[in-house]
Every structure is written in structure tokens, then in C-alpha cells.
Amino acid sequence: MRIIAAMRAHWLRLTVLGLLLLSGCRRGPEAHTVRRSREVMGTFAEITAVAPDEAVAEAAVEAAYGRLNRVNDLMSTYRPDSEISRVNQLAPGQSLAISPETFHVLERAQAFAEATGGAFDVTCRPLLLCWREASEAGRLPTPEQLDAARARVGWQKLTLAADGRSASPAVAGVQVDLGAIAKGYALDLATEALREAGAVAGLVNVGGDVRGFGSRADGEPWQIGIRHPFRQALFGRIRLVDRAVATSGIQQRFFEVDGRRYSHIVDPRTGRPAEQAPSVTVVAPDGLTADAWATAFSVLSVEEGRGMAEDLPNVKVLWIWGSAEHPQTAQTPGFSELLVQ
Ligand code: ADP
Ligand code: MG
């Protein structure tokens, strides 16, 4: 049920984005556009490459998919052999040598945790598992279960070695989940692969989070639709010029207990599912930054988030909350400039 809801949400997001992209994609005489959709990282991805030569565009798309698969192999908690799953099996004090990619993502994640006072915290997996079990059993977790999970959560309980090569848990039962940040990082690696393979422009969409570089074959900027959380319609469209956009929120993926919806994003500070804005969209220079902030702003209150966003000149944010009858929105000053009128 939860998975069906998630898949439906992803398909909807991708369909909307796909339609928008198709409508703007004419081939110029010397620019070829190749677009391929595939299931990857537990969601649906769509990669578009623009290159002078069709074979170059094809090869670029394949290289980009290779990077998405690599991130999944290293960081997925659904793969028992991934580096993250192996970190999750360590005893306190034991350490595991990890790839530069995984180390980089963990290091950035720890910086986000510190900057957000622990609202963003990739060690939240024990809480996620607690709520997942509860939803499968159709009842809420007990306070004892939540306390036991919280005792194993906290970004300071994960140690990253100063040499940049290994990770180690400080207490028993530390569990990492990179679901809030790995997809954004994958956008960045895939974009880099497109460029390296000779694409002059491209767009990578993984489950609705998108990074674009250059412009469409017809010279126009890439345009991305932002779904309205309360309506079967778009909130609007934004131009994505050498930027990434990520949307998080309780409407995107959730589970139900006794008819009530709970977010798949938890507030590690309280142990409870996040109850802030149902939709937060972040535009940032790269995918990792957009993805991490979108999740963090889903945990922080709109006021807290706005305060933090003020100090982030390259990060533009749209919050939508309230109800279908009374939707409310807030934007950072730069966001409206991105909207297509
Ligand atoms: P989506 O998967 O819909 O793109 P997000 O990027 O917001 O959404 O990531 C949500 C995922 O992040 C959750 O499914 C979970 O794996 C993880 N997560 C949940 N709460 C937190 C949190 N407070 N800090 C870091 N990661 C979280
Ligand atoms: Mg995220």
C-alpha cells in the first residue's frame, strides 16, 4: 500500500515532468537529443543528453546510468552488500574502509546535521525502521520502542576517519540511511558523466529530483513542473539553468495507521514523523545540496527554515502547507525569479 502510494506519486511526478520536457524538445539541425527512462535506485529515472552527434548522446546517457547504478550499489540499504549496509553491521569501534564517493556523501551529511541542529540526520534509520514496522503492523510504536530507537540515533554516533577513508559507529546499533541525500548526489555524478562523454547539455531526473546543465536543443532553458501538493495540477514551472531541484514532503511518500498519514521523513529530535510543510522545493547549484535541504526543510518549521535559508544565497526554497481549502505558501526572495510567467 505504502509502496503503491509511493510509486503512484513518482509516476505522477515523472509524467508531469515528461510531458513538459517533451513539449519543448525539438531537434535543431546540429543538436541531437536522446532520452531514456529506466527504473533505477528504487524509482524511475529519465536521462536526456544533447550532443552534436546522436551516438555521442546515446553513449552519454549510458555513462550517466552507470553512475546512478554505482551510487545505488554503494549506498542503498536495500542491498545487503552495499557499503552503507556493511557500515550498518559494524560493532562499536570497528571501522570499514569506504569509497571516496560514500565518504564524501557521509561527510556532507554530517555537515548538514550540524547546520540543522540534528533535524537532518542520516543515522535516523533505527527510527525509520521503528515506524516502518509499526505501519506494517497497523499500530503506532510504543514510547519504549521509540526510546530504544532514539538511543541509537545521533550524527555524533558516527565517526568519519580524518584520513577520509573509513567510517565507524561509536555505539552499538548505529544505522545509516542515505535516502535523503544519495539521490541528489547521483544527479551530480550522472551530470558529470554526461559532460565527460561529450554532451553539450543534459537533464537527469531521478524520481522527480532533477539536475540540468546547458539548454535544450532548441536553445530554450530546461523547464520543470512543480506539483501542487493539494491539487491535481502544477503549482508552476521553473527554469532550470545549471541548477538542481528537489522536492520533499509528506505528500510524496507516506504510510497510514488508522487512516492517518505519517511522513516517511522523521524528526530525529523528537523521534516522530515530520509534520511540517507537505511540500518543500529547493533549487540549488547541485543535486546533493538541493536534496539534503529539501528533506531538512521538511523537518524544520517554516519559520526555522526561512531563517536558515536567509544565510544560503544559492539556495532557493518554496514551502507549501496548510490544506486543500487554505493552501499557504512561502518563498525565499530568489524563488519567484525562477518561475515561468
Ligand atoms: P524522497 O525519497 O521522496 O525524494 P527525501 O529526499 O526527502 O524524499 O528523502 C526521504 C528519505 O530520507 C526517507 O525515506 C528516509 O530514508 C530518509 N530520512 C527521513 N528522515 C530523515 C532525516 N530527518 N534526516 C535524514 N534523512 C532522513
Ligand atoms: Mg532529500
Coordinates of C-alpha atoms and ligand atoms in Angstrom, one line a residue:
M1 CA 0.0 0.0 0.0
R2 CA 2.8 2.3 1.1
I3 CA 4.8 1.3 -1.9
I4 CA 1.9 1.7 -4.3
A5 CA 1.3 5.2 -3.0
A6 CA 5.0 5.9 -3.4
M7 CA 5.1 4.6 -6.9
R8 CA 2.0 6.4 -7.9
A9 CA 3.5 9.6 -6.6
H10 CA 6.7 9.1 -8.5
W11 CA 4.9 8.2 -11.7
L12 CA 2.8 11.3 -11.4
R13 CA 5.8 13.5 -10.9
L14 CA 7.6 11.9 -13.8
T15 CA 4.6 12.0 -16.1
V16 CA 4.2 15.7 -15.4
L17 CA 7.8 16.4 -15.9
G18 CA 8.0 14.2 -19.0
L19 CA 5.1 16.0 -20.7
L20 CA 6.7 19.3 -20.0
L21 CA 10.0 18.2 -21.4
L22 CA 8.6 16.6 -24.5
S23 CA 6.7 19.6 -25.4
G24 CA 9.8 21.7 -25.5
C25 CA 12.1 19.2 -27.2
R26 CA 12.6 19.9 -30.9
R27 CA 15.8 18.8 -32.6
G28 CA 18.0 21.5 -34.0
P29 CA 20.0 20.8 -37.2
E30 CA 23.2 20.2 -35.3
A31 CA 22.0 19.1 -31.9
H32 CA 20.6 15.6 -31.2
T33 CA 18.6 14.8 -28.2
V34 CA 18.5 11.3 -26.7
R35 CA 16.2 10.5 -23.8
R36 CA 15.9 7.2 -22.0
S37 CA 13.7 6.2 -19.0
R38 CA 14.6 3.3 -16.7
E39 CA 13.9 2.0 -13.2
V40 CA 16.9 2.6 -11.0
M41 CA 17.6 3.3 -7.3
G42 CA 14.1 2.0 -6.4
T43 CA 12.4 4.7 -8.5
F44 CA 12.1 5.9 -12.1
A45 CA 14.8 7.8 -13.8
E46 CA 14.9 9.8 -17.0
I47 CA 18.1 10.9 -18.6
T48 CA 18.3 13.3 -21.5
A49 CA 21.5 14.2 -23.4
V50 CA 22.0 16.8 -26.1
A51 CA 25.1 16.3 -28.3
P52 CA 26.3 17.2 -31.8
D53 CA 26.1 13.5 -32.7
E54 CA 23.4 11.0 -31.8
A55 CA 25.9 8.2 -30.9
V56 CA 27.6 10.6 -28.5
A57 CA 24.3 11.4 -26.9
E58 CA 23.5 7.7 -26.6
A59 CA 26.8 6.9 -25.0
A60 CA 26.5 9.8 -22.6
V61 CA 23.1 8.6 -21.4
E62 CA 24.6 5.1 -20.8
A63 CA 27.5 6.5 -18.9
A64 CA 25.1 8.6 -16.7
Y65 CA 23.1 5.5 -16.0
G66 CA 26.3 3.7 -15.0
R67 CA 26.9 6.4 -12.3
L68 CA 23.3 6.0 -10.9
N69 CA 23.9 2.3 -10.6
R70 CA 27.2 2.8 -8.9
V71 CA 25.6 5.1 -6.3
N72 CA 22.9 2.6 -5.7
D73 CA 25.5 -0.3 -5.4
L74 CA 27.5 1.7 -2.8
M75 CA 24.7 3.4 -0.8
S76 CA 21.4 1.5 -0.9
T77 CA 20.2 0.0 2.3
Y78 CA 18.1 -2.4 0.2
R79 CA 21.4 -4.1 -0.9
P80 CA 22.9 -6.1 1.9
D81 CA 26.4 -5.9 0.2
S82 CA 26.4 -2.1 -0.2
E83 CA 29.0 -0.1 1.7
I84 CA 26.3 1.5 3.8
S85 CA 24.7 -1.9 4.7
R86 CA 28.2 -3.0 5.7
V87 CA 28.7 0.1 7.9
N88 CA 25.4 -0.7 9.5
Q89 CA 26.7 -4.2 10.5
L90 CA 29.8 -2.8 12.4
A91 CA 30.3 -3.2 16.1
P92 CA 31.2 -0.1 18.1
G93 CA 34.8 0.9 17.4
Q94 CA 35.1 -1.3 14.3
S95 CA 35.7 0.6 11.1
L96 CA 35.1 -0.1 7.4
A97 CA 37.2 1.3 4.5
I98 CA 34.7 3.0 2.2
S99 CA 34.9 4.6 -1.3
P100 CA 35.6 8.3 -1.8
E101 CA 32.1 8.7 -3.0
T102 CA 30.4 7.2 0.1
F103 CA 32.8 9.1 2.3
H104 CA 32.0 12.4 0.6
V105 CA 28.3 11.9 1.0
L106 CA 28.7 11.0 4.7
E107 CA 30.9 14.0 5.3
R108 CA 28.4 16.3 3.6
A109 CA 25.5 14.6 5.6
Q110 CA 27.3 15.3 8.9
A111 CA 27.8 18.9 7.9
F112 CA 24.0 19.2 7.2
A113 CA 23.3 17.6 10.6
E114 CA 25.4 20.1 12.4
A115 CA 24.0 23.0 10.4
T116 CA 20.4 22.0 11.2
G117 CA 20.8 21.1 14.8
G118 CA 20.2 17.4 14.0
A119 CA 17.0 17.9 12.1
F120 CA 18.7 16.3 9.1
D121 CA 20.5 13.2 10.4
V122 CA 21.4 10.1 8.3
T123 CA 21.7 8.0 11.4
C124 CA 17.9 8.1 11.7
R125 CA 17.4 4.6 10.3
P126 CA 16.5 2.9 13.7
L127 CA 13.6 5.4 13.9
L128 CA 12.6 4.8 10.2
L129 CA 12.6 1.0 10.9
C130 CA 10.5 1.5 14.0
W131 CA 7.9 3.5 12.1
R132 CA 8.0 1.1 9.2
E133 CA 7.3 -1.9 11.4
A134 CA 4.5 0.0 13.1
S135 CA 2.9 0.8 9.8
E136 CA 3.1 -2.9 8.7
A137 CA 1.6 -4.0 12.0
G138 CA -1.1 -1.2 11.7
R139 CA -0.3 0.3 15.1
L140 CA 1.8 3.1 16.4
P141 CA 5.2 2.4 18.0
T142 CA 5.2 2.3 21.8
P143 CA 7.1 5.0 23.7
E144 CA 9.6 2.3 24.8
Q145 CA 10.2 1.3 21.2
L146 CA 10.8 4.9 20.2
D147 CA 13.2 5.5 23.2
A148 CA 15.2 2.4 22.2
A149 CA 15.5 3.6 18.7
R150 CA 16.4 7.1 19.7
A151 CA 19.2 5.8 21.9
R152 CA 20.9 4.6 18.6
V153 CA 20.3 7.8 16.7
G154 CA 22.5 10.9 16.5
W155 CA 25.0 12.1 14.0
Q156 CA 27.8 12.3 16.6
K157 CA 27.5 8.5 17.0
L158 CA 29.0 8.0 13.5
T159 CA 32.7 8.7 13.3
L160 CA 34.4 9.5 10.0
A161 CA 38.2 9.0 9.9
A162 CA 40.4 12.0 9.5
D163 CA 42.2 10.3 6.6
G164 CA 38.9 10.4 4.6
R165 CA 38.8 6.6 4.1
S166 CA 36.6 4.9 6.7
A167 CA 33.6 5.1 8.9
S168 CA 32.9 3.7 12.3
P169 CA 30.0 3.6 14.8
A170 CA 30.6 4.9 18.3
V171 CA 27.8 2.9 19.9
A172 CA 26.1 -0.3 19.2
G173 CA 23.2 -0.4 16.7
V174 CA 24.1 2.8 14.7
Q175 CA 22.3 2.6 11.3
V176 CA 22.7 4.9 8.4
D177 CA 20.2 5.7 5.7
L178 CA 21.2 8.0 2.8
G179 CA 17.7 8.2 1.3
A180 CA 17.6 11.9 1.8
I181 CA 20.8 12.7 0.0
A182 CA 22.1 9.9 -2.2
K183 CA 19.6 10.6 -5.0
G184 CA 20.8 14.2 -5.2
Y185 CA 24.4 13.1 -5.2
A186 CA 23.5 10.6 -8.0
L187 CA 22.2 13.5 -10.1
D188 CA 25.6 15.2 -9.7
L189 CA 27.6 12.2 -10.8
A190 CA 25.3 11.5 -13.7
T191 CA 25.5 15.1 -14.9
E192 CA 29.3 14.9 -14.7
A193 CA 29.2 11.7 -16.8
L194 CA 27.1 13.3 -19.4
R195 CA 29.6 16.2 -19.7
E196 CA 32.6 13.9 -19.8
A197 CA 31.0 11.8 -22.5
G198 CA 30.7 14.9 -24.7
A199 CA 27.1 16.0 -24.2
V200 CA 26.7 19.8 -24.5
A201 CA 23.6 19.8 -22.4
G202 CA 21.5 17.4 -20.4
L203 CA 18.9 16.7 -17.8
V204 CA 18.9 14.0 -15.2
N205 CA 15.6 13.2 -13.4
V206 CA 15.7 10.6 -10.6
G207 CA 12.3 10.2 -9.0
G208 CA 11.3 13.8 -9.6
D209 CA 14.6 15.4 -8.4
V210 CA 16.3 16.9 -11.4
R211 CA 19.6 18.5 -12.4
G212 CA 20.0 20.2 -15.7
F213 CA 23.0 21.7 -17.5
G214 CA 23.2 23.8 -20.6
S215 CA 19.9 24.3 -22.5
R216 CA 17.5 22.3 -24.7
A217 CA 18.4 21.5 -28.3
D218 CA 16.2 24.4 -29.4
G219 CA 18.2 26.8 -27.2
E220 CA 15.5 27.4 -24.6
P221 CA 16.1 26.7 -21.0
W222 CA 15.0 23.4 -19.4
Q223 CA 11.7 23.8 -17.7
I224 CA 10.5 21.7 -14.8
G225 CA 7.0 21.4 -13.4
I226 CA 6.4 21.7 -9.6
R227 CA 3.4 19.7 -8.4
H228 CA 0.9 21.2 -6.2
P229 CA 0.5 19.0 -3.1
F230 CA -3.2 19.6 -2.7
R231 CA -4.4 19.7 -6.3
Q232 CA -4.0 17.6 -9.4
A233 CA -2.3 20.5 -11.0
L234 CA 1.1 22.2 -11.2
F235 CA 2.0 24.9 -8.7
G236 CA 4.1 26.3 -11.5
R237 CA 7.0 25.8 -13.8
I238 CA 10.6 26.9 -13.1
R239 CA 13.6 27.4 -15.4
L240 CA 16.5 25.2 -14.5
V241 CA 19.7 26.7 -15.8
D242 CA 22.8 24.8 -14.5
R243 CA 20.9 24.0 -11.3
A244 CA 19.2 21.1 -9.5
V245 CA 15.7 21.0 -8.0
A246 CA 14.4 18.6 -5.3
T247 CA 11.0 18.3 -3.7
S248 CA 10.4 16.5 -0.4
G249 CA 7.4 16.2 1.7
I250 CA 4.8 14.2 3.3
Q251 CA 2.6 14.1 0.2
Q252 CA 5.3 12.4 -1.8
R253 CA 5.8 9.2 0.3
F254 CA 3.9 8.3 3.5
F255 CA 2.3 5.4 5.3
E256 CA -1.0 5.2 7.1
V257 CA -2.0 3.9 10.5
D258 CA -5.7 4.1 11.5
G259 CA -6.4 6.3 8.5
R260 CA -3.9 8.9 9.5
R261 CA -1.0 9.7 7.2
Y262 CA 2.5 9.7 8.5
S263 CA 5.5 11.1 6.7
H264 CA 8.5 8.9 5.7
I265 CA 10.6 11.7 7.0
V266 CA 11.3 11.6 10.7
D267 CA 12.3 14.3 13.1
P268 CA 15.3 12.8 14.8
R269 CA 15.0 15.4 17.6
T270 CA 11.6 14.0 18.7
G271 CA 11.5 10.5 17.1
R272 CA 8.2 11.3 15.4
P273 CA 7.3 11.7 11.7
A274 CA 7.8 15.2 10.4
E275 CA 4.6 17.3 10.4
Q276 CA 5.9 20.4 8.7
A277 CA 5.2 21.7 5.2
P278 CA 3.7 18.9 3.0
S279 CA 5.8 20.1 0.1
V280 CA 9.2 21.8 0.1
T281 CA 11.0 22.5 -3.2
V282 CA 14.7 23.5 -3.2
V283 CA 16.7 24.8 -6.1
A284 CA 20.5 24.7 -5.6
P285 CA 23.6 24.7 -7.7
D286 CA 24.0 20.9 -7.2
G287 CA 21.7 17.9 -6.6
L288 CA 23.2 16.8 -3.2
T289 CA 22.6 20.3 -1.8
A290 CA 19.0 20.5 -3.1
D291 CA 18.1 17.0 -1.9
A292 CA 19.5 17.4 1.6
W293 CA 17.9 20.8 2.2
A294 CA 14.5 19.7 0.8
T295 CA 14.5 17.0 3.5
A296 CA 15.9 19.2 6.2
F297 CA 13.2 21.9 5.5
S298 CA 10.6 19.2 5.7
V299 CA 11.6 18.6 9.3
L300 CA 12.3 22.2 10.4
S301 CA 9.3 24.5 10.8
V302 CA 8.8 27.1 8.0
E303 CA 10.0 29.9 10.3
E304 CA 13.1 28.0 11.3
G305 CA 13.8 27.1 7.7
R306 CA 13.3 30.6 6.4
G307 CA 15.8 31.8 9.0
M308 CA 18.3 29.3 7.8
A309 CA 17.7 29.8 4.1
E310 CA 18.4 33.6 4.5
D311 CA 22.1 32.6 5.0
L312 CA 22.2 30.5 1.9
P313 CA 22.4 32.8 -1.1
N314 CA 22.5 30.0 -3.7
V315 CA 19.6 28.0 -2.2
K316 CA 16.0 29.0 -3.2
V317 CA 13.1 27.5 -1.4
L318 CA 9.3 27.1 -1.9
W319 CA 7.2 25.9 1.0
I320 CA 3.6 24.8 0.5
W321 CA 1.5 23.9 3.6
G322 CA -2.0 24.3 5.0
S323 CA -4.8 22.4 3.4
A324 CA -6.5 22.0 0.1
E325 CA -9.1 24.6 1.1
H326 CA -6.5 27.0 2.5
P327 CA -3.1 26.4 0.9
Q328 CA -0.3 28.6 2.2
T329 CA 3.0 29.3 0.6
A330 CA 6.3 30.9 1.4
Q331 CA 9.3 31.5 -0.8
T332 CA 12.8 32.8 -0.4
P333 CA 13.3 36.1 -2.3
G334 CA 15.0 34.4 -5.3
F335 CA 12.5 31.7 -5.9
S336 CA 9.9 33.7 -7.8
E337 CA 12.6 34.8 -10.3
L338 CA 12.8 31.1 -11.4
L339 CA 9.1 30.8 -12.1
V340 CA 8.0 30.8 -15.7
Q341 CA 5.3 33.5 -16.1
Ligands
ADP1 P1 12.1 11.4 -1.5 O1 12.7 10.0 -1.2 O2 10.6 11.4 -1.6 O3 12.8 12.1 -2.6 P2 13.6 12.8 0.6 O4 14.7 13.2 -0.3 O5 13.1 13.8 1.5 O6 12.3 12.2 -0.2 O7 14.2 11.6 1.5 C1 13.4 11.0 2.4 C2 14.2 9.8 2.9 O8 15.3 10.3 3.8 C3 13.4 8.9 3.8 O9 12.7 7.9 3.1 C4 14.5 8.3 4.7 O10 15.2 7.3 4.1 C5 15.4 9.5 4.9 N1 15.2 10.3 6.1 C6 14.0 10.5 6.7 N2 14.1 11.4 7.7 C7 15.3 11.9 7.6 C8 16.0 12.9 8.4 N3 15.4 13.6 9.4 N4 17.3 13.2 8.0 C9 17.9 12.5 7.1 N5 17.3 11.5 6.3 C10 16.0 11.2 6.6
MG2 MG 16.1 14.8 0.2

